[in-house]
Amino acid sequence: MKSLGVIETQGFVAAIQAVDAACKAASVVCIGYRKVGAGLVSVYFEGEISAIHTAIARGCAVAGINHPGNSLVIARPEPAVIDTLSTIKGRPATAARSPAAAADVAVEPKSVQVPITQTEEGKSTALKKGKKA
C-alpha cells in the first residue's frame, strides 16, 4: 500500500539534503517538490508506510528540523490528494508514468508526399527558381 510523506525545510539546499538522506535511509521515491514561499520548500515521498516513517525521521534529522509540524506522514492517502499533488514540480506527467495511458496517447506518424511538378526542361519548379530541394 502506498503512503505519502512530506518534509518542509527552510531553503532549497536543506530540501536536497533531506531528500538525499531520506532516499538513502529507506526505499522511498521522491515524487516532487514545491516552493511554498518565504524560503520554505516542501518535498514529497511515496512508498510503504514503514519506509516513509524511517525516511521522514532521517530526512528531518539531517535537515536539522526539530519542529514536528514540518513533516507529515499519510497512510493510504485519498486519490483526490494524489490528483492535487500531480501539479508539483519534479513529478512526471501522468501519461508518462502509466504505460497504458501512454499507449492510448501514442500517435502513428503519417508520411506526407509532396508532389514535384516538372517544367519543360525536365527540372522541378523549385530547382528552376534557384531554391534547394
PDB file of C-alpha atoms in Angstrom:
ATOM      1  CA  MET A   1       0.000   0.000   0.000  1.00  0.00           C
ATOM      2  CA  LYS A   2       1.424   3.390  -0.975  1.00  0.00           C
ATOM      3  CA  SER A   3       1.795   6.143   1.595  1.00  0.00           C
ATOM      4  CA  LEU A   4       2.686   9.803   1.316  1.00  0.00           C
ATOM      5  CA  GLY A   5       5.375  11.646   3.270  1.00  0.00           C
ATOM      6  CA  VAL A   6       6.150  15.376   3.309  1.00  0.00           C
ATOM      7  CA  ILE A   7       9.143  17.278   4.692  1.00  0.00           C
ATOM      8  CA  GLU A   8       9.125  21.067   4.782  1.00  0.00           C
ATOM      9  CA  THR A   9      12.516  22.762   5.002  1.00  0.00           C
ATOM     10  CA  GLN A  10      13.863  26.291   5.133  1.00  0.00           C
ATOM     11  CA  GLY A  11      15.729  26.671   1.839  1.00  0.00           C
ATOM     12  CA  PHE A  12      16.315  24.532  -1.237  1.00  0.00           C
ATOM     13  CA  VAL A  13      19.725  23.207  -0.135  1.00  0.00           C
ATOM     14  CA  ALA A  14      18.236  21.796   3.072  1.00  0.00           C
ATOM     15  CA  ALA A  15      15.486  20.170   0.974  1.00  0.00           C
ATOM     16  CA  ILE A  16      18.101  18.463  -1.202  1.00  0.00           C
ATOM     17  CA  GLN A  17      19.912  17.210   1.899  1.00  0.00           C
ATOM     18  CA  ALA A  18      16.641  15.878   3.329  1.00  0.00           C
ATOM     19  CA  VAL A  19      15.755  14.090   0.075  1.00  0.00           C
ATOM     20  CA  ASP A  20      19.196  12.525  -0.169  1.00  0.00           C
ATOM     21  CA  ALA A  21      19.133  11.263   3.406  1.00  0.00           C
ATOM     22  CA  ALA A  22      15.544  10.021   3.172  1.00  0.00           C
ATOM     23  CA  CYS A  23      16.094   8.092  -0.048  1.00  0.00           C
ATOM     24  CA  LYS A  24      19.278   6.509   1.342  1.00  0.00           C
ATOM     25  CA  ALA A  25      17.619   5.539   4.631  1.00  0.00           C
ATOM     26  CA  ALA A  26      14.634   3.677   3.172  1.00  0.00           C
ATOM     27  CA  SER A  27      13.196   2.521  -0.121  1.00  0.00           C
ATOM     28  CA  VAL A  28      11.077   5.580  -0.922  1.00  0.00           C
ATOM     29  CA  VAL A  29      10.723   7.626  -4.084  1.00  0.00           C
ATOM     30  CA  CYS A  30      10.798  11.409  -4.126  1.00  0.00           C
ATOM     31  CA  ILE A  31       7.807  12.340  -6.283  1.00  0.00           C
ATOM     32  CA  GLY A  32       8.412  16.085  -6.380  1.00  0.00           C
ATOM     33  CA  TYR A  33       8.818  19.352  -4.556  1.00  0.00           C
ATOM     34  CA  ARG A  34       7.023  22.662  -4.181  1.00  0.00           C
ATOM     35  CA  LYS A  35       8.354  26.096  -3.258  1.00  0.00           C
ATOM     36  CA  VAL A  36       5.834  27.247  -0.693  1.00  0.00           C
ATOM     37  CA  GLY A  37       7.074  30.799  -0.242  1.00  0.00           C
ATOM     38  CA  ALA A  38       9.264  32.786   2.160  1.00  0.00           C
ATOM     39  CA  GLY A  39      12.064  30.296   1.533  1.00  0.00           C
ATOM     40  CA  LEU A  40      10.049  27.210   2.502  1.00  0.00           C
ATOM     41  CA  VAL A  41      10.346  24.128   0.283  1.00  0.00           C
ATOM     42  CA  SER A  42       8.195  21.004   0.652  1.00  0.00           C
ATOM     43  CA  VAL A  43       9.401  17.654  -0.722  1.00  0.00           C
ATOM     44  CA  TYR A  44       7.078  14.688  -1.242  1.00  0.00           C
ATOM     45  CA  PHE A  45       7.842  10.970  -0.916  1.00  0.00           C
ATOM     46  CA  GLU A  46       5.941   7.860  -1.860  1.00  0.00           C
ATOM     47  CA  GLY A  47       6.428   4.310  -0.550  1.00  0.00           C
ATOM     48  CA  GLU A  48       5.431   1.805   2.104  1.00  0.00           C
ATOM     49  CA  ILE A  49       4.276   3.248   5.443  1.00  0.00           C
ATOM     50  CA  SER A  50       7.223   1.907   7.464  1.00  0.00           C
ATOM     51  CA  ALA A  51       9.705   3.137   4.867  1.00  0.00           C
ATOM     52  CA  ILE A  52       8.065   6.574   4.860  1.00  0.00           C
ATOM     53  CA  HIS A  53       8.360   6.836   8.664  1.00  0.00           C
ATOM     54  CA  THR A  54      12.039   5.889   8.511  1.00  0.00           C
ATOM     55  CA  ALA A  55      12.751   8.248   5.606  1.00  0.00           C
ATOM     56  CA  ILE A  56      10.953  11.199   7.191  1.00  0.00           C
ATOM     57  CA  ALA A  57      12.749  10.704  10.507  1.00  0.00           C
ATOM     58  CA  ARG A  58      16.164  10.533   8.813  1.00  0.00           C
ATOM     59  CA  GLY A  59      15.438  13.429   6.433  1.00  0.00           C
ATOM     60  CA  CYS A  60      14.306  15.674   9.284  1.00  0.00           C
ATOM     61  CA  ALA A  61      17.372  14.778  11.359  1.00  0.00           C
ATOM     62  CA  VAL A  62      19.782  15.627   8.538  1.00  0.00           C
ATOM     63  CA  ALA A  63      17.995  18.854   7.580  1.00  0.00           C
ATOM     64  CA  GLY A  64      18.026  19.989  11.215  1.00  0.00           C
ATOM     65  CA  ILE A  65      14.249  20.125  11.621  1.00  0.00           C
ATOM     66  CA  ASN A  66      13.219  19.948  15.271  1.00  0.00           C
ATOM     67  CA  HIS A  67       9.590  21.012  14.879  1.00  0.00           C
ATOM     68  CA  PRO A  68       7.052  18.187  14.437  1.00  0.00           C
ATOM     69  CA  GLY A  69       4.847  20.418  12.248  1.00  0.00           C
ATOM     70  CA  ASN A  70       7.419  20.406   9.445  1.00  0.00           C
ATOM     71  CA  SER A  71       6.837  16.785   8.449  1.00  0.00           C
ATOM     72  CA  LEU A  72       3.783  14.710   7.652  1.00  0.00           C
ATOM     73  CA  VAL A  73       3.001  11.041   7.002  1.00  0.00           C
ATOM     74  CA  ILE A  74      -0.292   9.991   5.415  1.00  0.00           C
ATOM     75  CA  ALA A  75      -1.050   6.276   5.208  1.00  0.00           C
ATOM     76  CA  ARG A  76      -3.227   5.332   2.202  1.00  0.00           C
ATOM     77  CA  PRO A  77      -3.960   8.898   1.025  1.00  0.00           C
ATOM     78  CA  GLU A  78      -7.225   9.696  -0.705  1.00  0.00           C
ATOM     79  CA  PRO A  79      -6.907   9.612  -4.532  1.00  0.00           C
ATOM     80  CA  ALA A  80      -8.006  13.267  -4.638  1.00  0.00           C
ATOM     81  CA  VAL A  81      -4.877  14.190  -2.661  1.00  0.00           C
ATOM     82  CA  ILE A  82      -2.683  12.411  -5.200  1.00  0.00           C
ATOM     83  CA  ASP A  83      -4.528  14.179  -8.057  1.00  0.00           C
ATOM     84  CA  THR A  84      -3.931  17.535  -6.374  1.00  0.00           C
ATOM     85  CA  LEU A  85      -0.240  16.781  -5.948  1.00  0.00           C
ATOM     86  CA  SER A  86       0.081  15.850  -9.619  1.00  0.00           C
ATOM     87  CA  THR A  87       0.885  19.502 -10.342  1.00  0.00           C
ATOM     88  CA  ILE A  88       4.004  19.599  -8.187  1.00  0.00           C
ATOM     89  CA  LYS A  89       7.393  20.239  -9.733  1.00  0.00           C
ATOM     90  CA  GLY A  90       9.642  17.315 -10.463  1.00  0.00           C
ATOM     91  CA  ARG A  91       6.752  14.912 -10.943  1.00  0.00           C
ATOM     92  CA  PRO A  92       6.489  13.306 -14.384  1.00  0.00           C
ATOM     93  CA  ALA A  93       3.298  13.757 -16.359  1.00  0.00           C
ATOM     94  CA  THR A  94       0.579  11.202 -15.660  1.00  0.00           C
ATOM     95  CA  ALA A  95       0.727   9.908 -19.245  1.00  0.00           C
ATOM     96  CA  ALA A  96       4.450   9.286 -18.909  1.00  0.00           C
ATOM     97  CA  ARG A  97       4.045   7.457 -15.574  1.00  0.00           C
ATOM     98  CA  SER A  98       1.411   4.986 -16.804  1.00  0.00           C
ATOM     99  CA  PRO A  99       2.412   2.738 -19.727  1.00  0.00           C
ATOM    100  CA  ALA A 100      -1.231   2.000 -20.510  1.00  0.00           C
ATOM    101  CA  ALA A 101      -2.092   5.688 -20.704  1.00  0.00           C
ATOM    102  CA  ALA A 102       0.960   6.351 -22.870  1.00  0.00           C
ATOM    103  CA  ALA A 103      -0.190   3.665 -25.312  1.00  0.00           C
ATOM    104  CA  ASP A 104      -3.556   5.407 -25.666  1.00  0.00           C
ATOM    105  CA  VAL A 105      -1.900   8.740 -26.390  1.00  0.00           C
ATOM    106  CA  ALA A 106       0.623   7.427 -28.924  1.00  0.00           C
ATOM    107  CA  VAL A 107       0.083   8.776 -32.418  1.00  0.00           C
ATOM    108  CA  GLU A 108       1.192   6.908 -35.503  1.00  0.00           C
ATOM    109  CA  PRO A 109       3.365   9.050 -37.784  1.00  0.00           C
ATOM    110  CA  LYS A 110       1.931   9.607 -41.225  1.00  0.00           C
ATOM    111  CA  SER A 111       4.068  10.045 -44.290  1.00  0.00           C
ATOM    112  CA  VAL A 112       3.331  13.055 -46.418  1.00  0.00           C
ATOM    113  CA  GLN A 113       4.274  13.088 -50.079  1.00  0.00           C
ATOM    114  CA  VAL A 114       4.892  16.394 -51.761  1.00  0.00           C
ATOM    115  CA  PRO A 115       4.197  16.379 -55.489  1.00  0.00           C
ATOM    116  CA  ILE A 116       7.020  17.678 -57.686  1.00  0.00           C
ATOM    117  CA  THR A 117       5.864  19.426 -60.808  1.00  0.00           C
ATOM    118  CA  GLN A 118       8.017  19.179 -63.907  1.00  0.00           C
ATOM    119  CA  THR A 119       8.753  22.067 -66.272  1.00  0.00           C
ATOM    120  CA  GLU A 120       9.555  21.935 -69.960  1.00  0.00           C
ATOM    121  CA  GLU A 121      13.275  21.424 -69.348  1.00  0.00           C
ATOM    122  CA  GLY A 122      12.604  18.498 -67.002  1.00  0.00           C
ATOM    123  CA  LYS A 123      13.623  20.367 -63.830  1.00  0.00           C
ATOM    124  CA  SER A 124      11.338  20.855 -60.889  1.00  0.00           C
ATOM    125  CA  THR A 125       9.925  24.327 -60.245  1.00  0.00           C
ATOM    126  CA  ALA A 126      11.934  24.621 -57.045  1.00  0.00           C
ATOM    127  CA  LEU A 127      15.218  23.983 -58.868  1.00  0.00           C
ATOM    128  CA  LYS A 128      14.298  26.323 -61.702  1.00  0.00           C
ATOM    129  CA  LYS A 129      13.784  29.196 -59.262  1.00  0.00           C
ATOM    130  CA  GLY A 130      17.221  28.551 -57.714  1.00  0.00           C
ATOM    131  CA  LYS A 131      15.964  27.054 -54.460  1.00  0.00           C
ATOM    132  CA  LYS A 132      17.433  23.956 -52.941  1.00  0.00           C
ATOM    133  CA  ALA A 133      15.160  20.961 -52.881  1.00  0.00           C
TER     134      ALA A 133
END
